[in-house]
PDB file of C-alpha atoms in Angstrom:
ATOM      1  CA  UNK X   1       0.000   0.000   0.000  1.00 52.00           C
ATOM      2  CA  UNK X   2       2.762   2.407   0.908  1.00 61.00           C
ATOM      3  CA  UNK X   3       4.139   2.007  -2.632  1.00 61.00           C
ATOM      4  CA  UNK X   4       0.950   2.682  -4.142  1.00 75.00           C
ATOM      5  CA  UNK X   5       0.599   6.000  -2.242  1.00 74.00           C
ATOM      6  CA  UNK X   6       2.177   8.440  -4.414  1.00 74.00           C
ATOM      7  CA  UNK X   7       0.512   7.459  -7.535  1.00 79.00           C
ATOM      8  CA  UNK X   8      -2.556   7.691  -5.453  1.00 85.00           C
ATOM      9  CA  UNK X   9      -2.029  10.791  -4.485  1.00 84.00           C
ATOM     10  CA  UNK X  10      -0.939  12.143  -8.065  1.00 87.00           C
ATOM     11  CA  UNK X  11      -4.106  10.610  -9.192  1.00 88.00           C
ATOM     12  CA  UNK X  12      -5.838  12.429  -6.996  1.00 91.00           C
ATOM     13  CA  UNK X  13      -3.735  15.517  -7.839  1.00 90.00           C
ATOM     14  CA  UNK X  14      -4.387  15.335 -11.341  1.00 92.00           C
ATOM     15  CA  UNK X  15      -8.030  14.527 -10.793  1.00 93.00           C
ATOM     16  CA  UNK X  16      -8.294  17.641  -8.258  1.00 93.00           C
ATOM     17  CA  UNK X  17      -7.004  19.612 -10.866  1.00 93.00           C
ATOM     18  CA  UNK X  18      -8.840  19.224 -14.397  1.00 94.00           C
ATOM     19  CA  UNK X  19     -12.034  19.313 -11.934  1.00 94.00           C
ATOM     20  CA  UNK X  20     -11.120  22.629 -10.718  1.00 93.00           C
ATOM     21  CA  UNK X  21     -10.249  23.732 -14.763  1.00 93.00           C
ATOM     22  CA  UNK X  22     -13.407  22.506 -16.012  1.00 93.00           C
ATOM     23  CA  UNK X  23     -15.822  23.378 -13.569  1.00 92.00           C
ATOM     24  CA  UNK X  24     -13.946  25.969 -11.348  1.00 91.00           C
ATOM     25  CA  UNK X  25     -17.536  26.997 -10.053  1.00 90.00           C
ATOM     26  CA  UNK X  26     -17.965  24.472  -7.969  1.00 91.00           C
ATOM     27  CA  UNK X  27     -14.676  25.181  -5.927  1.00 91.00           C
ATOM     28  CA  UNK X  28     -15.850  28.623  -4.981  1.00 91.00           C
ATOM     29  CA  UNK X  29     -17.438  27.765  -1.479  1.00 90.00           C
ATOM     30  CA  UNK X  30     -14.014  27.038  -0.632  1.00 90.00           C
ATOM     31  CA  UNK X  31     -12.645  30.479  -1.802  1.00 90.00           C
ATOM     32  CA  UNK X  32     -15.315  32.467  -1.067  1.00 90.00           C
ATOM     33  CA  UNK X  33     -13.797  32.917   2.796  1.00 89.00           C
ATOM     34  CA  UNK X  34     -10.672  34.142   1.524  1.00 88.00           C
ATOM     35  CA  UNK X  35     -12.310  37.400  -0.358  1.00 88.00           C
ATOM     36  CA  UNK X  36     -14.453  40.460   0.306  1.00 87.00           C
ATOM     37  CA  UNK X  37     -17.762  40.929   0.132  1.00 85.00           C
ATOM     38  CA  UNK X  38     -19.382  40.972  -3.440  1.00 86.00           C
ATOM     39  CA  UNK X  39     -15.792  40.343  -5.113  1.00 87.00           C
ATOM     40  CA  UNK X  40     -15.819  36.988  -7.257  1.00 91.00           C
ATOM     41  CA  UNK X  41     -13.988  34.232  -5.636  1.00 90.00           C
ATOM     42  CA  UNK X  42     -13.632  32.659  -9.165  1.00 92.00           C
ATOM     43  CA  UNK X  43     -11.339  34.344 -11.979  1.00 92.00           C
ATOM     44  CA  UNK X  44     -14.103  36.168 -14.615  1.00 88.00           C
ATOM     45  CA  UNK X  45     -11.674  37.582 -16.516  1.00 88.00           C
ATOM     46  CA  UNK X  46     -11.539  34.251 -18.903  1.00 86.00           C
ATOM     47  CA  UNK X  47     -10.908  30.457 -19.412  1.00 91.00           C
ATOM     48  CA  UNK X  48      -8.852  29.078 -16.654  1.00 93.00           C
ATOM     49  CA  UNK X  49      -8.612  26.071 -19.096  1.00 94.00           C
ATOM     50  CA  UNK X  50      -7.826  28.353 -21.689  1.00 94.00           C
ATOM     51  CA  UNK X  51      -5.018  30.281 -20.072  1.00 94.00           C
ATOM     52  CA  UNK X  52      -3.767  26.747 -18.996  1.00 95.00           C
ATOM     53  CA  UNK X  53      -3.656  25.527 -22.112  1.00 95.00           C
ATOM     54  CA  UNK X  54      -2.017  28.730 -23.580  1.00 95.00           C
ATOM     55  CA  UNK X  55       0.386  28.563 -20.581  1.00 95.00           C
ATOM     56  CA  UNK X  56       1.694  25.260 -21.339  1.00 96.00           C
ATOM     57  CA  UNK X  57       1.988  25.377 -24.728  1.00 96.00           C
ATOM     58  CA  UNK X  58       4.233  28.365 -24.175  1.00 95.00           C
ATOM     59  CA  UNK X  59       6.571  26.334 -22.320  1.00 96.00           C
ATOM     60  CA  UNK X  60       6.435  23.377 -24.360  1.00 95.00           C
ATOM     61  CA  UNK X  61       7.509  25.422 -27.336  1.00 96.00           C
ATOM     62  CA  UNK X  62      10.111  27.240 -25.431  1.00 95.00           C
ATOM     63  CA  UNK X  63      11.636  24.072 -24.159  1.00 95.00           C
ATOM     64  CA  UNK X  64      11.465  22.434 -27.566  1.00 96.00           C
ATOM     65  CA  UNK X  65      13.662  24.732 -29.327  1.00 96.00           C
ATOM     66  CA  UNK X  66      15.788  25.083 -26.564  1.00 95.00           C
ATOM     67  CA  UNK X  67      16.253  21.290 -26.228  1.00 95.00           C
ATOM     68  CA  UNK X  68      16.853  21.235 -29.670  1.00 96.00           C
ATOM     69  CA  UNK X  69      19.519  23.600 -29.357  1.00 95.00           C
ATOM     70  CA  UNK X  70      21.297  22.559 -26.444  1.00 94.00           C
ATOM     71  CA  UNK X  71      21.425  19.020 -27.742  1.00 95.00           C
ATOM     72  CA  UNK X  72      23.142  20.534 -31.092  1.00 94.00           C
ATOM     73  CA  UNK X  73      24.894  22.548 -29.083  1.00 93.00           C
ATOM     74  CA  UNK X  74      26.643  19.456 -26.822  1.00 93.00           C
ATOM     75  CA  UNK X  75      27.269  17.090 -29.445  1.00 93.00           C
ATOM     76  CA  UNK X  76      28.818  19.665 -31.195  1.00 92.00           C
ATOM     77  CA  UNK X  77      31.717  20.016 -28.686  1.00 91.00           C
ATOM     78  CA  UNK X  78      31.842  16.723 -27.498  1.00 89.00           C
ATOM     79  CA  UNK X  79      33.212  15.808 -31.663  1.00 87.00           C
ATOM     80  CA  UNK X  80      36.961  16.582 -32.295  1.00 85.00           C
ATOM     81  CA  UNK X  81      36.206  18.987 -34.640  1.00 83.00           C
ATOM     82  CA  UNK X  82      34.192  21.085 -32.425  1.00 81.00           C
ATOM     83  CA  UNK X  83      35.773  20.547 -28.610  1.00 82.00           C
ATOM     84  CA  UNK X  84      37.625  24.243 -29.025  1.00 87.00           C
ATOM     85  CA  UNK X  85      33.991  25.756 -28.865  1.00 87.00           C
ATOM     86  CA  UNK X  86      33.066  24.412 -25.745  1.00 86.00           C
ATOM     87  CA  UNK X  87      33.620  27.752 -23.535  1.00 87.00           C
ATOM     88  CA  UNK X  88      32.082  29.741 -26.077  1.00 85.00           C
ATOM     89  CA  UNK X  89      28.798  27.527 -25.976  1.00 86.00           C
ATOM     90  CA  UNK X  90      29.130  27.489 -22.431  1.00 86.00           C
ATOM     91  CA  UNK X  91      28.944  31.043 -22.317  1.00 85.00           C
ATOM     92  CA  UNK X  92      26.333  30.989 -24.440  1.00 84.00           C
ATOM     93  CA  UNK X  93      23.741  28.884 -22.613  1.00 85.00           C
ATOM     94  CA  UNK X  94      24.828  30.910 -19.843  1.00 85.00           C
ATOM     95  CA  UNK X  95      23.382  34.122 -20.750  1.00 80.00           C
ATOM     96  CA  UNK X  96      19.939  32.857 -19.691  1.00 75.00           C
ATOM     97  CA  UNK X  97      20.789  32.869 -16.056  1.00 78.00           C
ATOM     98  CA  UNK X  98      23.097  36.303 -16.175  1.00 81.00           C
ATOM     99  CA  UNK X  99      20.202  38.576 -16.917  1.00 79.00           C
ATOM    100  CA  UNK X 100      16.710  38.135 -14.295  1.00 80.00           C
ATOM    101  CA  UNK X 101      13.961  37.474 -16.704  1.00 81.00           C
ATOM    102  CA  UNK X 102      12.443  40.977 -16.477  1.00 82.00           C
ATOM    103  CA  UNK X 103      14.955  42.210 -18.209  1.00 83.00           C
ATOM    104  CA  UNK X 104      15.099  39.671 -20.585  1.00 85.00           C
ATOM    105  CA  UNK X 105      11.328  40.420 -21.175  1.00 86.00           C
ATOM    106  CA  UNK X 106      12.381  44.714 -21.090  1.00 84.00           C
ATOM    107  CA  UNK X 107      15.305  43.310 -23.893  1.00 85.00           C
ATOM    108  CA  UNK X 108      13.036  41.542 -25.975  1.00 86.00           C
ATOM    109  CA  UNK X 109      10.120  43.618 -26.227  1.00 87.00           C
ATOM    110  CA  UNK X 110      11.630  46.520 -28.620  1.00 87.00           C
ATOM    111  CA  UNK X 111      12.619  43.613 -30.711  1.00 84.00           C
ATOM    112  CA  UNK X 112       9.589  41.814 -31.051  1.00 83.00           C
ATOM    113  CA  UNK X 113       6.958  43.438 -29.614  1.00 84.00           C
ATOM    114  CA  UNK X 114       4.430  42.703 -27.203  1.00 88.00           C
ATOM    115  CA  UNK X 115       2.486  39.297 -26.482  1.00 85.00           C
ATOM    116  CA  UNK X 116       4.188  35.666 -26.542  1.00 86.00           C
ATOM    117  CA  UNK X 117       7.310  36.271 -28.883  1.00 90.00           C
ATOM    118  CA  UNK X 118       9.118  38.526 -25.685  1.00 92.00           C
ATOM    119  CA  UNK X 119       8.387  35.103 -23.395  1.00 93.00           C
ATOM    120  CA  UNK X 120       9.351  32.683 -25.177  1.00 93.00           C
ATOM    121  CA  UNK X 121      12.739  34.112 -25.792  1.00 91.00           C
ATOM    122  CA  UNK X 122      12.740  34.551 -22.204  1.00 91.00           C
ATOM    123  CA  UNK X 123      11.901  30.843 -21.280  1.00 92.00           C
ATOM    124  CA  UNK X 124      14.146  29.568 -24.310  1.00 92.00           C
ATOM    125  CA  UNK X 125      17.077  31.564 -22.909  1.00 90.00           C
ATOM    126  CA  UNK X 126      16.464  30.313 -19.274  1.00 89.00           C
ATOM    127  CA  UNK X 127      15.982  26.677 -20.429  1.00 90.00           C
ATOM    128  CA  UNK X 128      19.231  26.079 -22.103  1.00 92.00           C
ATOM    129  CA  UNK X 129      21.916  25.650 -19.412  1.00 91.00           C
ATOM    130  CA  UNK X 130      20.550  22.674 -17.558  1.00 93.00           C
ATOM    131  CA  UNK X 131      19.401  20.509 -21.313  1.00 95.00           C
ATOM    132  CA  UNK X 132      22.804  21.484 -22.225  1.00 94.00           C
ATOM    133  CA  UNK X 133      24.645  20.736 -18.833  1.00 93.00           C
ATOM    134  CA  UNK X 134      23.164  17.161 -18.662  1.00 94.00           C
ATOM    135  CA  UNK X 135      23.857  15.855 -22.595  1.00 94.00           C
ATOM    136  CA  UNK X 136      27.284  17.028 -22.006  1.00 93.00           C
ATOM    137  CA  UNK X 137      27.924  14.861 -18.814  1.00 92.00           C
ATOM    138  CA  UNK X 138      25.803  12.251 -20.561  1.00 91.00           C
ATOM    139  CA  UNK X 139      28.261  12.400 -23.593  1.00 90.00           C
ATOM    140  CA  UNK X 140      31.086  12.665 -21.411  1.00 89.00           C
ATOM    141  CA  UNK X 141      30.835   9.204 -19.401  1.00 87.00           C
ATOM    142  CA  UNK X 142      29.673   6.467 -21.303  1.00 83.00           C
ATOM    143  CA  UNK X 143      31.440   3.339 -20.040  1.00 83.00           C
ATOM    144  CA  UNK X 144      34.423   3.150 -22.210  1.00 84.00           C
ATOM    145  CA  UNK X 145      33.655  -0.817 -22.943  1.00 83.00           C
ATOM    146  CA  UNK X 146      30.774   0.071 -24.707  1.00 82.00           C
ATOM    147  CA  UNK X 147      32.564   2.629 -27.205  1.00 81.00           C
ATOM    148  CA  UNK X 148      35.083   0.888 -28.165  1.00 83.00           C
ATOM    149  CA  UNK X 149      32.889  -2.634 -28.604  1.00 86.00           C
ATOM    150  CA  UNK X 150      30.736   0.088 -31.095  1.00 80.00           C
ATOM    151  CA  UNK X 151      34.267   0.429 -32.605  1.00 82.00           C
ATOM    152  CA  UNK X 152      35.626  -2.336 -33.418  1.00 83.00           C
ATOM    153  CA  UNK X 153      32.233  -3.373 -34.548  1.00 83.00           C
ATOM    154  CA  UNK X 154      33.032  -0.774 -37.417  1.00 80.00           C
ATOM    155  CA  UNK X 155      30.467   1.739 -36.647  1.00 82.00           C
ATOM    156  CA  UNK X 156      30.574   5.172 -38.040  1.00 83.00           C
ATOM    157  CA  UNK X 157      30.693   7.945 -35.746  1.00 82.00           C
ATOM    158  CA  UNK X 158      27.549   9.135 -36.631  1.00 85.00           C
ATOM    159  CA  UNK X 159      26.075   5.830 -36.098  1.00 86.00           C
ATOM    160  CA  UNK X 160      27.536   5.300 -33.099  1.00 87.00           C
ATOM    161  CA  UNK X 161      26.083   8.909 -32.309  1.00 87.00           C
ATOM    162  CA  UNK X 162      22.470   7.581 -33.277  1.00 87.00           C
ATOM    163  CA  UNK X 163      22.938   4.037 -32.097  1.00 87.00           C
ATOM    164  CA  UNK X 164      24.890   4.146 -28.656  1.00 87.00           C
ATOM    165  CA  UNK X 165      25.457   7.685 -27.061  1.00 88.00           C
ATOM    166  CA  UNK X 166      22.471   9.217 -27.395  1.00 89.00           C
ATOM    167  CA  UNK X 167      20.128   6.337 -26.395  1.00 89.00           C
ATOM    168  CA  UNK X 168      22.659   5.777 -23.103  1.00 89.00           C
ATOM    169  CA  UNK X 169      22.675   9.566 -22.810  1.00 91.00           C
ATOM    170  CA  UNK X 170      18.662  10.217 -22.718  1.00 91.00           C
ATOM    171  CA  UNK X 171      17.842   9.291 -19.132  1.00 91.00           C
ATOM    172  CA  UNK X 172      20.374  12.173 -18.101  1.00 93.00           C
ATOM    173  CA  UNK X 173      19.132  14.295 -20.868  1.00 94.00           C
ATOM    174  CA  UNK X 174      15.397  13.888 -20.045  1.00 94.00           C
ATOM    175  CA  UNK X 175      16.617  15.039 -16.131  1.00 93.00           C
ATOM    176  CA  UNK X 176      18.054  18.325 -17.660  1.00 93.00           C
ATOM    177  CA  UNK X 177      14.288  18.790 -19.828  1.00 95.00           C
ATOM    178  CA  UNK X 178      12.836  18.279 -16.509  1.00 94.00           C
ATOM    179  CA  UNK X 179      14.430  20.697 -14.469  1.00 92.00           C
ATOM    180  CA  UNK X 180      14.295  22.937 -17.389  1.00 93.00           C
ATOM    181  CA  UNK X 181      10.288  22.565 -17.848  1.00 94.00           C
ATOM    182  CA  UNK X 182      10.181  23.005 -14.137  1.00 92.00           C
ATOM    183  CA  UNK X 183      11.362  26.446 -14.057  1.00 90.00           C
ATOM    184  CA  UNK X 184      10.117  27.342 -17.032  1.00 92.00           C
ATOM    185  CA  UNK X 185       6.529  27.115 -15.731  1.00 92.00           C
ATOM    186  CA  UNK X 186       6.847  29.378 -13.418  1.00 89.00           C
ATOM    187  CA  UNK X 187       8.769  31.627 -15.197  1.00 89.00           C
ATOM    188  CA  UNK X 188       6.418  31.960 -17.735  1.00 91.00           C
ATOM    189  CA  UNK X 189       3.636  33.756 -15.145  1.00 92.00           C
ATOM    190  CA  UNK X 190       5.625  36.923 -16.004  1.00 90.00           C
ATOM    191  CA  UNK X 191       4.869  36.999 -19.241  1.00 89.00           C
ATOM    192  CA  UNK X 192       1.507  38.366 -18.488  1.00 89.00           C
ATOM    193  CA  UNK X 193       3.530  41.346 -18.175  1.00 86.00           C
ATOM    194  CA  UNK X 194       4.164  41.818 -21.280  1.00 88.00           C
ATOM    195  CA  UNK X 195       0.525  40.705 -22.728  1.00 83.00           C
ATOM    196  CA  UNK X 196       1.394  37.373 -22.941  1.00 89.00           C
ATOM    197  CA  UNK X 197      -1.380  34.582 -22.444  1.00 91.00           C
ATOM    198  CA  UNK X 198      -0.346  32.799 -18.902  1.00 92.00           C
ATOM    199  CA  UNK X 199      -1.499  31.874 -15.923  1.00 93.00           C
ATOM    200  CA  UNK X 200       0.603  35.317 -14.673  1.00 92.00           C
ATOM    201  CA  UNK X 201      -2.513  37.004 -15.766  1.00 93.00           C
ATOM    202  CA  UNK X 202      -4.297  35.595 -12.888  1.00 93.00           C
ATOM    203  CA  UNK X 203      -1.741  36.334 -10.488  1.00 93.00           C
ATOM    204  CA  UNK X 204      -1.454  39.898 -11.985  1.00 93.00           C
ATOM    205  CA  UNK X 205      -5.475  40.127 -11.427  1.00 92.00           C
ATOM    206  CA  UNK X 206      -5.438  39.250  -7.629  1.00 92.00           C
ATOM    207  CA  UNK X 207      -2.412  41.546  -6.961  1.00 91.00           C
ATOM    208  CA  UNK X 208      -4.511  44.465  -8.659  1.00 90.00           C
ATOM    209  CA  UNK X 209      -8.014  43.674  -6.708  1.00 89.00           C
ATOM    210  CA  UNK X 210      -6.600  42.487  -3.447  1.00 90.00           C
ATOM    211  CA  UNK X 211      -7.936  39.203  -4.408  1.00 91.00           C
ATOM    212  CA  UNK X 212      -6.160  36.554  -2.553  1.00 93.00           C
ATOM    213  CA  UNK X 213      -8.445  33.794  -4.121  1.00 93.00           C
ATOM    214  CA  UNK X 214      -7.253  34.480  -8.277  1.00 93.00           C
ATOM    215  CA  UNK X 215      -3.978  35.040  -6.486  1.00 93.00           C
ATOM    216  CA  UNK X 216      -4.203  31.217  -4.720  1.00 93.00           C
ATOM    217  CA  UNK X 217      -5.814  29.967  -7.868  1.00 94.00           C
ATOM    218  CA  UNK X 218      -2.762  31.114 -10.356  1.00 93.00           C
ATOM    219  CA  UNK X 219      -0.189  29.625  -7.842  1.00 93.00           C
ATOM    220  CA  UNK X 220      -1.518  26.787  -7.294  1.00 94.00           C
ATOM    221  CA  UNK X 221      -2.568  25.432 -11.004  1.00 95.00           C
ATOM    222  CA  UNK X 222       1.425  26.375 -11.817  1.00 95.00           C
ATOM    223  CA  UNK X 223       2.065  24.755  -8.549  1.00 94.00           C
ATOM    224  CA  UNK X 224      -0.076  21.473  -9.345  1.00 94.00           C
ATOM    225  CA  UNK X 225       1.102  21.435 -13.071  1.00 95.00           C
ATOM    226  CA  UNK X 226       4.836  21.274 -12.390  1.00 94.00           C
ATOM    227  CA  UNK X 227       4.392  18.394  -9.270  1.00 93.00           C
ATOM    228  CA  UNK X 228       2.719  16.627 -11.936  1.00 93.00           C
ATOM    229  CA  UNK X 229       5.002  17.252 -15.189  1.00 93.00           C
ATOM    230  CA  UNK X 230       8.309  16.507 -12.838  1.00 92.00           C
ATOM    231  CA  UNK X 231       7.076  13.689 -11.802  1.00 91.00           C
ATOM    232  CA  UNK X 232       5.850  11.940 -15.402  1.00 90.00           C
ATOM    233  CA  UNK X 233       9.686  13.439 -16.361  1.00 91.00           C
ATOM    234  CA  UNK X 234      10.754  11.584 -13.397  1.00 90.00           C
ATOM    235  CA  UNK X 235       9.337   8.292 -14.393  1.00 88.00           C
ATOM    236  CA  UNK X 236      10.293   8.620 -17.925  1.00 88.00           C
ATOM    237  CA  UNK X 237      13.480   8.950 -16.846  1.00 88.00           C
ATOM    238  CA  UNK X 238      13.566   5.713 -14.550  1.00 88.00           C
ATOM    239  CA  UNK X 239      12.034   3.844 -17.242  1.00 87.00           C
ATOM    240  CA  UNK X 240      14.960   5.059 -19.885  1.00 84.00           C
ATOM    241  CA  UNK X 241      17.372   4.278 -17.044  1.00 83.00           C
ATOM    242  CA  UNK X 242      16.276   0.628 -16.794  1.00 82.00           C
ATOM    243  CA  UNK X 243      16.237   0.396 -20.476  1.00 78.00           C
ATOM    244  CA  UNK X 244      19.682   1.685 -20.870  1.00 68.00           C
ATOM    245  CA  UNK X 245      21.445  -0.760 -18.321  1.00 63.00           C
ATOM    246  CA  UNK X 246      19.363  -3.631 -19.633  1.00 56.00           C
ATOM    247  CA  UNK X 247      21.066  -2.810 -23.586  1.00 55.00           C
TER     248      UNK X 247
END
């Protein structure tokens, strides 16, 4: 039973949630204590589903391209050809976490204007580092027995690429797009700064009407999707790890 508990619980989690997104009305005798008088303990100012929705598919394309990049990026210097230009991607994926991401939002806006364009460079610039951290230690230490059975096999290096280090680097890889998803969720709530559909606009709403309740309700859908996401990450990444050591 003990073992069973935690999916239980994420079941219940996940169940808790798309309730609350699909029929948020029936949640408001439990916020109604928490606002004033005649002020609406639900969000009217749209879809919660919607801005879900919106919110994660803001993240999932930020975190695409960035994964996409990163990966590039690290099997780029982990080839002879390309090891000199591992500082200068380091740097690189690096500039993400110099600047806050207010001022990569204050940066990007001039650029590209208002709306989702400004956050997703943002989230793309913030997501980099840890993808590209983790496939460069998974590149880095594959057991040596491994490579050179793929060699004297007579692989290419490009099949041995496709064939042996990147399916023995994922589970590390997938632990960097994890962490990187993670923060990018709740980095993304500022985007409803710059007119960006997120669930920021929520949190923005409560802050301007004293309303603890949208402010609750915004924190705690961000909250309950990135428990949920980091965990499915989790298991994917068990499940790639047991595959890995059993090829």
């Amino acid at each position: 039973m003990k073992a069973w508990l935690p999916t239980i619980l994420r079941g219940l989690l996940l169940l808790v949630l798309v309730t609350f997104l699909v029929t948020p009305a029936s949640f408001e005798p439990l916020l109604r204590p928490l606002v004033q008088p005649n002020a609406p303990a639900i969000y009217d100012q749209g879809s919660l589903l919607d801005l879900t929705l919106l919110h994660l598919r803001t993240v999932f394309i930020a975190t695409l391209v960035a994964t996409v990049i990163a990966v590039l990026l690290a099997i780029l210097v982990t080839r002879p050809f390309g090891a000199e230009f591992l500082q200068l991607s380091r740097s690189l994926v690096n500039i993400g976490q110099t600047f806050p991401p207010v001022a990569v939002l204050a940066l990007a806006v001039p650029a590209v204007g208002f709306g989702e364009k400004p956050t997703l460079i943002a989230l793309f610039l913030y997501g980099l580092l840890p993808i590209f951290e983790n496939t460069l230690t998974g590149l880095t230490n594959l057991p040596r027995s491994v490579m050179e059975a793929a060699r004297g096999a007579g692989m290419t290096d490009f099949q041995r690429l496709l064939q042996i280090e990147l399916p023995l680097s994922l589970p590390v890889i997938v632990a960097g797009i994890r962490l990187s998803v993670v923060i990018s969720l709740s980095t993304a709530t500022i985007g409803s700064t710059v007119a960006a559909k997120t669930l920021g606009e929520v949190i923005i709403a409560g802050l301007q009407s004293n309303n603890l309740a949208f402010i609750l309700q915004g924190g705690l859908i961000v909250g309950a999707l990135a428990v949920l996401i980091y965990d499915g990450l989790s298991a994917a990444e068990v499940m790639l790890t047991r595959r890995a050591g059993s090829t």
